[in-house]
Short mmCIF file of C-alpha atoms in Angstrom, two decimals:
data_model
loop_
_atom_site.label_atom_id
_atom_site.label_comp_id
_atom_site.label_asym_id
_atom_site.label_seq_id
_atom_site.Cartn_x
_atom_site.Cartn_y
_atom_site.Cartn_z
CA MET A 1 21.72 19.67 14.30
CA ASP A 2 19.04 22.24 14.00
CA TYR A 3 16.35 22.18 11.11
CA ILE A 4 13.45 24.59 10.14
CA ILE A 5 10.44 22.66 9.01
CA ARG A 6 8.08 24.80 6.88
CA PHE A 7 4.36 23.22 7.28
CA SER A 8 1.51 23.80 5.21
CA GLN A 9 -1.01 26.56 7.12
CA SER A 10 -3.86 23.81 7.66
CA HIS A 11 -4.71 21.09 9.84
CA GLU A 12 -2.87 23.00 12.54
CA SER A 13 -3.34 20.54 15.40
CA PHE A 14 -2.01 17.57 13.49
CA ARG A 15 1.12 19.00 12.24
CA LEU A 16 3.49 18.48 15.05
CA PRO A 17 2.03 14.98 16.22
CA GLU A 18 2.24 13.97 12.64
CA VAL A 19 6.21 14.95 12.79
CA GLN A 20 6.76 13.18 16.33
CA ALA A 21 4.83 10.01 14.95
CA LEU A 22 7.26 9.69 11.75
CA ALA A 23 10.40 10.49 14.49
CA THR A 24 9.01 7.11 15.90
CA LEU A 25 8.35 5.30 12.88
CA GLU A 26 11.82 6.18 11.65
CA ASN A 27 13.65 5.78 15.17
CA ILE A 28 15.13 9.46 15.12
CA SER A 29 15.59 11.58 18.08
CA LEU A 30 13.64 14.73 17.73
CA GLN A 31 13.46 17.70 20.03
CA VAL A 32 11.29 20.41 19.40
CA LEU A 33 12.74 23.99 19.95
CA SER A 34 10.23 26.19 18.92
CA TYR A 35 6.69 25.67 17.52
CA SER A 36 3.36 27.59 17.52
CA PRO A 37 -0.14 26.47 15.45
CA ASP A 38 -0.09 30.24 14.32
CA SER A 39 3.14 29.68 12.17
CA PRO A 40 4.00 27.45 9.80
CA PHE A 41 7.55 27.64 11.04
CA CYS A 42 9.02 24.87 13.52
CA THR A 43 12.63 24.50 14.74
CA ILE A 44 13.83 20.97 15.77
CA ARG A 45 17.01 19.34 16.86
CA ILE A 46 18.11 16.05 15.52
CA SER A 47 20.96 14.33 17.37
CA PRO A 48 23.19 12.44 16.07
CA SER A 49 22.43 14.27 12.82
CA ALA A 50 22.94 14.45 9.18
CA PRO A 51 20.86 15.88 6.61
CA SER A 52 19.57 12.41 5.46
CA ASP A 53 17.96 11.64 8.68
CA ALA A 54 15.76 15.10 8.30
CA ALA A 55 15.34 14.25 4.87
CA ARG A 56 13.88 10.79 6.00
CA LEU A 57 12.07 12.15 9.04
CA VAL A 58 9.61 14.08 6.54
CA LYS A 59 9.75 12.31 3.37
CA ARG A 60 6.22 10.99 4.00
CA ALA A 61 4.67 13.90 6.15
CA ILE A 62 1.36 15.07 4.29
CA LEU A 63 1.60 18.50 6.06
CA VAL A 64 5.15 19.48 5.76
CA GLN A 65 6.43 21.34 2.72
CA THR A 66 9.92 21.54 3.15
CA ILE A 67 13.17 20.92 6.02
CA SER A 68 16.02 22.87 6.00
CA GLU A 69 19.40 23.23 8.08
CA LEU A 70 18.94 26.22 9.96
CA TRP A 71 21.74 28.58 9.41
CA GLY A 72 20.63 31.07 11.70
CA GLN A 73 17.78 33.12 13.02
CA GLY A 74 17.14 36.69 14.57
CA THR A 75 14.41 39.12 15.61
CA THR A 76 16.24 41.77 13.07
CA THR A 77 18.51 41.35 9.82
CA PRO A 78 21.43 42.02 12.14
CA LEU A 79 20.85 39.52 14.64
CA LEU A 80 20.16 37.10 11.43
CA HIS A 81 23.51 37.58 9.93
CA ALA A 82 25.20 37.53 13.23
CA SER A 83 23.36 34.07 13.83
CA VAL A 84 24.36 32.48 10.64
CA ARG A 85 27.68 33.56 11.07
CA ALA A 86 27.95 32.20 14.51
CA THR A 87 26.07 29.06 13.63
CA SER A 88 26.91 28.05 10.07
CA SER A 89 30.67 29.27 9.01
CA HIS A 90 31.93 25.89 9.60
CA LEU A 91 29.60 24.82 6.78
CA TRP A 92 30.27 27.37 4.08
CA HIS A 93 33.42 25.82 2.54
CA LEU A 94 31.25 22.60 1.38
CA TYR A 95 29.32 25.10 -0.84
CA ARG A 96 31.90 27.08 -2.26
CA HIS A 97 31.75 25.88 -5.73
CA THR A 98 28.12 24.48 -5.88
CA THR A 99 25.28 25.94 -7.92
CA PHE A 100 22.92 27.90 -5.68
CA LYS A 101 19.85 30.20 -5.39
CA PHE A 102 18.48 32.33 -2.66
CA TRP A 103 14.47 32.68 -2.52
CA LEU A 104 12.31 34.52 0.07
CA ASP A 105 9.56 32.81 2.02
CA SER A 106 7.15 35.44 3.62
CA TYR A 107 4.49 34.19 5.73
CA GLN A 108 1.69 36.99 6.15
CA GLY A 109 3.87 39.71 5.11
CA ALA A 110 4.81 41.02 1.49
CA ARG A 111 8.03 42.32 0.03
CA THR A 112 8.62 44.35 -3.10
CA ASN A 113 10.68 42.81 -5.99
CA ALA A 114 13.38 45.44 -4.91
CA LYS A 115 13.25 44.85 -1.35
CA ARG A 116 13.38 41.02 -2.02
CA LEU A 117 16.69 41.35 -3.93
CA SER A 118 18.23 44.00 -1.27
CA LEU A 119 17.87 41.40 1.51
CA ILE A 120 19.20 38.34 -0.75
CA LYS A 121 22.32 40.61 -1.31
CA GLU A 122 22.78 41.21 2.45
CA PHE A 123 24.26 37.42 2.20
CA ALA A 124 27.19 38.25 -0.12
CA TYR A 125 29.72 37.46 2.55
CA LEU A 126 28.99 34.28 1.98
CA PRO A 127 31.88 32.32 0.21
CA PHE A 128 29.85 31.26 -2.78
CA GLU A 129 31.78 31.06 -5.94
CA GLY A 130 29.37 28.86 -7.94
CA GLU A 131 26.94 29.60 -10.73
CA VAL A 132 23.68 31.26 -9.40
CA ARG A 133 20.91 28.91 -10.65
CA MET A 134 17.05 29.20 -10.37
CA SER A 135 16.26 26.04 -12.04
CA SER A 136 17.33 23.08 -10.12
CA PRO A 137 20.60 24.21 -8.47
CA ASP A 138 22.78 21.82 -6.36
CA GLU A 139 21.69 23.89 -3.09
CA GLU A 140 18.46 26.14 -2.74
CA PHE A 141 18.76 28.71 0.37
CA THR A 142 15.49 30.34 1.72
CA ILE A 143 14.99 33.46 3.94
CA PHE A 144 11.81 32.50 5.88
CA GLU A 145 9.80 35.60 7.43
CA ASP A 146 7.17 35.14 9.82
CA TRP A 147 5.54 38.13 9.98
CA PRO A 148 2.71 39.47 12.54
CA GLU A 149 -1.03 38.82 11.69
CA ARG A 150 -2.23 41.14 9.31
CA SER A 151 0.80 42.98 9.02
CA VAL A 152 -0.28 43.97 5.52
CA PRO A 153 -3.50 45.93 6.12
CA LEU A 154 -1.68 47.18 9.37
CA GLY A 155 1.32 48.34 7.59
CA ILE A 156 3.88 46.67 9.50
CA PRO A 157 6.95 47.16 8.52
CA ASP A 158 9.43 44.14 9.55
CA PRO A 159 8.78 40.69 10.28
CA LYS A 160 8.68 39.01 14.06
CA THR A 161 11.41 36.39 12.96
CA TYR A 162 14.16 36.02 10.19
CA TYR A 163 15.65 32.33 9.54
CA LEU A 164 18.04 31.27 6.96
CA GLY A 165 18.19 27.58 6.06
CA ARG A 166 19.64 25.21 3.34
CA ARG A 167 16.80 22.70 2.03
CA VAL A 168 17.58 19.10 2.55
CA GLY A 169 14.11 17.54 2.22
CA PHE A 170 10.55 17.76 1.00
CA GLY A 171 7.35 16.41 2.70
CA ALA A 172 4.55 14.54 0.67
CA ARG A 173 2.20 17.30 -0.36
CA ASP A 174 1.64 15.52 -3.54
CA LEU A 175 0.28 12.46 -2.11
CA PRO A 176 -3.28 13.67 -1.29
CA ARG A 177 -3.57 14.93 -4.63
CA ARG A 178 -2.49 11.46 -5.72
CA LEU A 179 -5.23 9.78 -4.00
CA ASP A 180 -7.88 12.67 -4.33
CA LEU A 181 -11.59 11.30 -4.03
CA LYS A 182 -12.56 12.92 -7.02
CA LYS A 183 -10.37 10.91 -9.16
CA ARG A 184 -11.15 7.55 -7.08
CA ARG A 185 -12.78 4.63 -8.54
CA TYR A 186 -15.11 3.83 -5.81
CA ILE A 187 -16.33 6.16 -3.07
CA SER A 188 -19.12 6.97 -1.06
CA THR A 189 -20.86 9.78 0.76
CA THR A 190 -18.54 8.93 4.12
CA SER A 191 -15.10 8.06 2.20
CA MET A 192 -12.54 9.95 4.32
CA ASP A 193 -10.83 12.84 2.91
CA SER A 194 -7.52 11.62 1.10
CA GLU A 195 -5.11 14.20 3.00
CA LEU A 196 -6.54 13.41 6.34
CA ALA A 197 -6.65 9.24 5.69
CA LEU A 198 -2.93 9.88 4.92
CA ILE A 199 -2.26 11.88 8.45
CA THR A 200 -4.15 9.10 9.97
CA ALA A 201 -1.89 6.25 8.36
CA ASN A 202 1.28 8.40 9.87
CA LEU A 203 0.09 8.71 13.18
CA ALA A 204 -0.74 4.66 13.59
CA LEU A 205 2.95 4.31 11.93
CA ALA A 206 1.67 2.23 9.14
CA GLY A 207 4.48 0.97 7.10
CA PRO A 208 6.43 -2.45 5.40
CA GLY A 209 6.21 -5.17 7.44
CA LYS A 210 2.84 -3.98 9.37
CA LEU A 211 -0.35 -5.24 9.47
CA VAL A 212 -3.21 -2.92 9.66
CA TYR A 213 -7.16 -3.43 10.08
CA ASP A 214 -10.11 -1.24 9.59
CA PRO A 215 -13.27 -2.62 11.47
CA PHE A 216 -15.53 0.32 10.02
CA VAL A 217 -13.73 -0.10 6.56
CA GLY A 218 -16.35 1.34 3.66
CA THR A 219 -14.42 1.81 0.70
CA GLY A 220 -11.22 1.62 1.90
CA SER A 221 -9.82 5.05 2.47
CA PHE A 222 -7.54 4.02 5.29
CA PRO A 223 -6.35 0.53 3.89
CA VAL A 224 -5.65 2.60 0.71
CA ALA A 225 -3.40 5.24 2.51
CA CYS A 226 -1.93 2.56 4.56
CA GLY A 227 -1.09 0.41 1.67
CA LEU A 228 0.57 2.99 -0.16
CA PHE A 229 3.00 3.42 2.81
CA GLY A 230 3.90 -0.35 2.37
CA ALA A 231 1.41 -1.94 4.94
CA LEU A 232 -0.64 -5.31 4.34
CA THR A 233 -4.13 -4.25 4.89
CA PHE A 234 -7.61 -5.71 6.23
CA GLY A 235 -11.11 -4.67 6.72
CA SER A 236 -14.42 -5.21 7.44
CA ASP A 237 -17.98 -3.47 7.59
CA ILE A 238 -21.34 -4.30 9.00
CA ASP A 239 -22.68 -3.29 5.39
CA GLY A 240 -21.54 -5.96 3.11
CA ARG A 241 -22.72 -4.20 0.18
CA SER A 242 -19.82 -1.19 0.88
CA VAL A 243 -17.35 -4.29 0.97
CA ARG A 244 -18.53 -5.71 -2.48
CA GLY A 245 -19.53 -2.39 -4.49
CA ASP A 246 -20.93 -3.11 -7.58
CA GLU A 247 -18.81 -6.28 -7.95
CA ARG A 248 -17.75 -5.01 -11.44
CA GLU A 249 -15.52 -1.89 -11.60
CA LYS A 250 -16.52 0.10 -8.44
CA THR A 251 -15.32 -2.18 -5.50
CA LEU A 252 -12.46 -2.16 -3.02
CA ARG A 253 -10.47 -3.94 -4.77
CA ALA A 254 -10.48 -1.55 -7.63
CA ASN A 255 -9.16 1.27 -5.31
CA PHE A 256 -5.96 -0.96 -4.68
CA GLU A 257 -5.89 -1.71 -8.39
CA GLN A 258 -5.94 2.18 -9.26
CA TYR A 259 -3.01 2.56 -7.19
CA GLY A 260 -1.05 -0.23 -7.91
CA ILE A 261 -0.86 -1.81 -4.74
CA VAL A 262 -3.17 -5.20 -4.77
CA PRO A 263 -0.22 -6.90 -3.17
CA ARG A 264 -1.15 -4.97 0.03
CA MET A 265 -4.57 -5.92 -0.13
CA GLY A 266 -5.54 -8.50 2.88
CA GLY A 267 -8.67 -10.06 3.60
CA PHE A 268 -11.78 -8.01 3.51
CA PHE A 269 -15.08 -9.14 4.69
CA THR A 270 -18.54 -8.20 6.19
CA ALA A 271 -18.61 -8.35 9.94
CA ASP A 272 -19.27 -5.88 12.89
CA LEU A 273 -16.64 -4.99 15.79
CA THR A 274 -18.74 -6.72 18.11
CA ASN A 275 -18.96 -10.38 16.38
CA ALA A 276 -15.80 -9.94 14.03
CA PRO A 277 -14.07 -13.41 13.22
CA ILE A 278 -10.64 -11.87 14.56
CA ARG A 279 -8.94 -13.76 17.08
CA ARG A 280 -8.95 -11.88 20.50
CA VAL A 281 -6.26 -12.73 23.37
CA GLU A 282 -7.64 -12.98 27.09
CA LEU A 283 -6.32 -9.48 28.73
CA GLY A 284 -4.06 -10.36 31.62
CA ALA A 285 -3.10 -13.27 29.96
CA GLY A 286 0.67 -12.40 29.99
CA GLY A 287 2.81 -13.37 27.12
CA ASP A 288 5.52 -11.87 25.33
CA GLY A 289 3.43 -9.22 23.17
CA LYS A 290 4.01 -10.77 19.65
CA ARG A 291 2.24 -14.19 19.78
CA GLY A 292 -1.69 -14.42 20.08
CA ARG A 293 -2.26 -10.71 18.98
CA THR A 294 -2.50 -9.94 15.45
CA PHE A 295 -2.32 -5.86 14.19
CA ASP A 296 0.11 -3.68 14.48
CA ALA A 297 -2.38 -0.70 13.48
CA ILE A 298 -6.11 -0.16 13.92
CA LEU A 299 -7.03 2.60 12.03
CA CYS A 300 -10.99 3.83 11.56
CA ASP A 301 -13.92 6.51 11.52
CA PRO A 302 -16.66 4.78 13.18
CA PRO A 303 -20.10 6.05 12.14
CA TYR A 304 -21.40 8.72 14.24
CA GLY A 305 -25.32 7.74 14.02
CA VAL A 306 -26.72 11.02 12.64
CA ARG A 307 -27.94 9.62 9.32
CA GLU A 308 -29.11 6.55 11.12
CA GLY A 309 -29.18 5.20 14.39
CA LEU A 310 -26.13 2.62 15.39
CA VAL A 311 -26.51 -0.48 15.04
CA VAL A 312 -24.79 -3.84 15.53
CA LEU A 313 -25.58 -7.48 14.57
CA GLY A 314 -28.64 -8.90 16.42
CA VAL A 315 -31.79 -8.62 17.65
CA ARG A 316 -33.62 -6.83 20.78
CA ASP A 317 -35.78 -9.82 21.99
CA PRO A 318 -34.05 -13.20 20.87
CA GLU A 319 -36.01 -15.26 23.17
CA GLY A 320 -39.56 -13.90 22.75
CA LYS A 321 -41.10 -11.89 19.54
CA ASP A 322 -37.63 -11.75 17.83
CA ALA A 323 -36.89 -15.42 18.02
CA TRP A 324 -37.98 -16.26 14.63
CA ARG A 325 -35.48 -13.82 13.08
CA VAL A 326 -32.64 -15.92 14.76
CA ARG A 327 -34.33 -19.29 13.52
CA LEU A 328 -34.17 -17.61 10.13
CA GLY A 329 -30.47 -16.32 10.31
CA LYS A 330 -29.37 -19.99 11.24
CA THR A 331 -30.87 -21.26 7.94
CA MET A 332 -30.14 -18.24 5.72
CA GLU A 333 -26.78 -17.61 7.02
CA ARG A 334 -24.90 -18.56 3.67
CA ASP A 335 -27.36 -16.97 1.10
CA PRO A 336 -25.63 -14.14 -0.39
CA THR A 337 -29.18 -12.34 -0.64
CA TYR A 338 -29.49 -12.37 3.42
CA LEU A 339 -29.66 -9.02 5.21
CA PRO A 340 -29.10 -10.02 9.10
CA PRO A 341 -30.87 -8.11 11.74
CA LYS A 342 -29.33 -5.61 13.44
CA LYS A 343 -30.47 -3.74 16.59
CA PRO A 344 -29.49 -0.40 18.48
CA TYR A 345 -25.86 0.03 19.74
CA SER A 346 -24.91 3.07 22.17
CA PHE A 347 -22.47 5.15 21.02
CA MET A 348 -20.40 5.12 24.42
CA ALA A 349 -20.46 1.47 24.31
CA MET A 350 -18.85 1.55 20.63
CA LEU A 351 -16.42 3.67 21.92
CA ASP A 352 -15.51 1.53 24.60
CA ASP A 353 -15.75 -1.67 22.50
CA ILE A 354 -13.31 0.21 19.75
CA LEU A 355 -10.67 0.14 22.82
CA GLN A 356 -11.31 -3.31 24.28
CA PHE A 357 -11.17 -4.77 20.61
CA SER A 358 -7.82 -2.92 20.26
CA ALA A 359 -6.35 -4.18 23.41
CA GLN A 360 -7.07 -7.51 22.75
CA THR A 361 -6.02 -7.90 19.16
CA LEU A 362 -2.92 -5.09 18.87
CA VAL A 363 0.80 -5.95 19.36
CA ASP A 364 2.91 -4.10 22.28
CA TYR A 365 3.10 -0.68 21.73
CA GLY A 366 0.73 -1.22 18.42
CA ARG A 367 -1.46 2.13 17.72
CA LEU A 368 -5.16 2.93 17.33
CA SER A 369 -6.20 6.10 15.92
CA PHE A 370 -9.46 6.77 15.50
CA TRP A 371 -12.12 9.45 14.79
CA MET A 372 -14.77 10.79 17.15
CA PRO A 373 -16.99 13.69 17.10
CA THR A 374 -17.63 15.75 19.80
CA ALA A 375 -19.55 19.20 20.58
CA ASN A 376 -17.36 22.23 20.96
CA ASP A 377 -19.53 23.65 23.87
CA GLU A 378 -17.79 22.23 27.12
CA GLU A 379 -20.90 21.08 28.68
CA GLN A 380 -21.90 18.79 26.03
CA GLU A 381 -18.42 17.75 25.02
CA ILE A 382 -18.10 13.84 24.91
CA PRO A 383 -15.17 12.81 26.84
CA ILE A 384 -12.16 10.83 25.36
CA PRO A 385 -12.83 7.40 25.91
CA THR A 386 -9.96 5.28 28.12
CA HIS A 387 -8.82 2.05 28.63
CA PRO A 388 -6.38 0.76 31.15
CA TYR A 389 -4.24 -1.16 28.52
CA MET A 390 -4.25 1.57 25.70
CA GLU A 391 -2.38 4.66 26.63
CA LEU A 392 -3.18 8.19 25.05
CA VAL A 393 -0.57 9.56 22.67
CA VAL A 394 -1.96 12.56 21.15
CA VAL A 395 -5.62 13.91 20.64
CA CYS A 396 -5.89 16.48 17.17
CA THR A 397 -8.76 18.02 16.37
CA GLN A 398 -10.35 19.34 13.33
CA PRO A 399 -12.95 21.91 14.14
CA PHE A 400 -16.57 22.72 12.57
CA ASN A 401 -19.07 25.22 13.55
CA LYS A 402 -20.85 24.04 16.43
CA TRP A 403 -18.98 20.56 16.84
CA SER A 404 -15.68 19.06 16.01
CA ARG A 405 -14.10 15.67 15.53
CA ARG A 406 -10.94 14.31 17.10
CA LEU A 407 -8.38 12.19 15.66
CA ILE A 408 -7.55 9.95 18.81
CA THR A 409 -4.39 7.98 18.71
CA TYR A 410 -3.50 5.64 21.62
CA GLN A 411 -0.69 2.66 21.95
CA ARG A 412 -1.20 -0.70 23.46
CA LEU A 413 0.85 -1.11 26.89
CA PRO A 414 2.56 -4.49 27.35
CA ASP A 415 0.30 -6.63 30.07
CA ALA A 416 3.12 -6.17 32.73
CA LYS A 417 2.62 -2.06 32.47
CA VAL A 418 -1.04 -2.54 33.47
CA ASP A 419 -2.63 -2.32 36.66
CA PRO A 420 -5.28 -5.08 37.01
CA ASN A 421 -7.08 -3.29 39.33
CA ALA A 422 -8.03 -0.80 36.77
CA MET A 423 -9.82 -3.43 34.71
CA LYS A 424 -12.00 -4.36 37.51
CA GLU A 425 -13.00 -1.01 37.74
CA ARG A 426 -13.76 -0.25 34.15
CA ALA A 427 -15.54 -3.91 34.07
CA ALA A 428 -17.91 -2.18 36.92
CA ARG A 429 -18.86 0.56 34.66
CA ALA A 430 -22.62 0.77 33.42
CA HIS A 431 -23.00 1.48 29.64
CA ASP A 432 -25.61 3.71 28.13
CA VAL A 433 -29.22 3.00 29.04
CA GLY A 434 -31.86 3.45 26.39
CA VAL A 435 -33.84 2.02 23.44
CA THR A 436 -33.89 4.82 20.86
CA ALA A 437 -31.06 6.17 18.62
CA ASP A 438 -31.07 9.63 20.29
CA GLU A 439 -31.37 7.99 23.71
CA LEU A 440 -28.18 5.86 23.06
CA ASN A 441 -26.29 8.37 21.44
CA PRO A 442 -25.35 11.63 23.08
CA PHE A 443 -23.48 13.12 20.01
CA ARG A 444 -26.62 12.38 17.61
CA ARG A 445 -28.68 14.07 20.18
CA GLY A 446 -26.76 17.26 20.47
CA TYR A 447 -26.54 17.19 16.75
CA PHE A 448 -30.34 17.28 15.91
CA ASN A 449 -30.81 19.62 18.90
CA LYS A 450 -27.90 21.88 17.31
CA PHE A 451 -25.78 21.57 20.40
CA GLY A 452 -28.13 24.21 22.40
CA THR A 453 -28.61 23.77 25.90
CA GLU A 454 -31.13 20.89 26.75
CA THR A 455 -33.62 21.50 29.12
CA PRO A 456 -34.26 18.61 31.68
CA ASN A 457 -37.56 16.77 31.70
#
């Protein structure tokens, strides 16, 4: 059966990947028939098909408004009616006696009330004998109109495409409002927007029975989103203060309490990615992909190093002038007031470390979804990091002015599908050379240079 999805006209590069991820999660065979980022309408085919499959597909989709059985489409109303007769006549008897309503959804176009009524009356040939009920009908039919851009000021008389659909399901457009940061007990300046956190959770396939981890957890936006979808969540942060909060009312746990998902709150602790107390499996060790590695998904929004330079736990010169810091750490490691020393960290090394950590801790086909900034200028664009064990699934982009951030999603390949020589080549790559925050972070350097052209020294 063919269906038409009515998307929200926002985050266009995220919309189709989210639906495709949910098809994977729900084990639904999905074929995209037509889609354009410039339009909120997408036609798909689900086979074998039942309306319950379509409703299940989008029930937690953040960027979907509705999904409808596609009863017909055409570039003119006569072609639309011909398509409806050819495509859906075998279904008409099912709705002969149900209550129903028709309404019009015009994207980028406008109709007078008289014209709306006239379009609806053209479907009088449908053998419906039930009561027309505008509030809570049994069935809802929608005439979707996809108009050209700026059709109203240009006086364009007709849309470019008409569709007729019978609604069978809704997306989860209410969830971002439920998780609105303005109403959350504990947030910080870097807390991820609730809508994007939920989309990230969908792309990572978070769900019941899954273990998910955020190594840059902050105030817990990703674990909260994953917990809402039923996953058991874990997280860590290099700054223990963000994990603890004020230890009274504004805490990470308070966020889970606010949404009634405390049972889905696993362990949260202080650590950095390179020193996390998480069991890691040696790559290339074989195995069945189930034992040894822990997580079904890793989600994170790593620091970009703009407000301050990137750091990891450690000292620059542990054998020389910083040796006293090492000795102090050994004696005060259990003191709750102790703040461990940190050293500058390469931005590119951080990206490589995220992929390496994921390869060592994700189960086979477990997903990594993380956010990464980049310049819009192709000459300064930061390349998407690669890893032999991590297969790129999709890249979604949120553009700003001179820079963008990408949500990059990978899946962990089984050992048997990885070329061992590729790992040797990766090990031979050199990390960034430098000492200062700007030297170690090309994005930070470009950000403060307003992404202008850099002049050679």
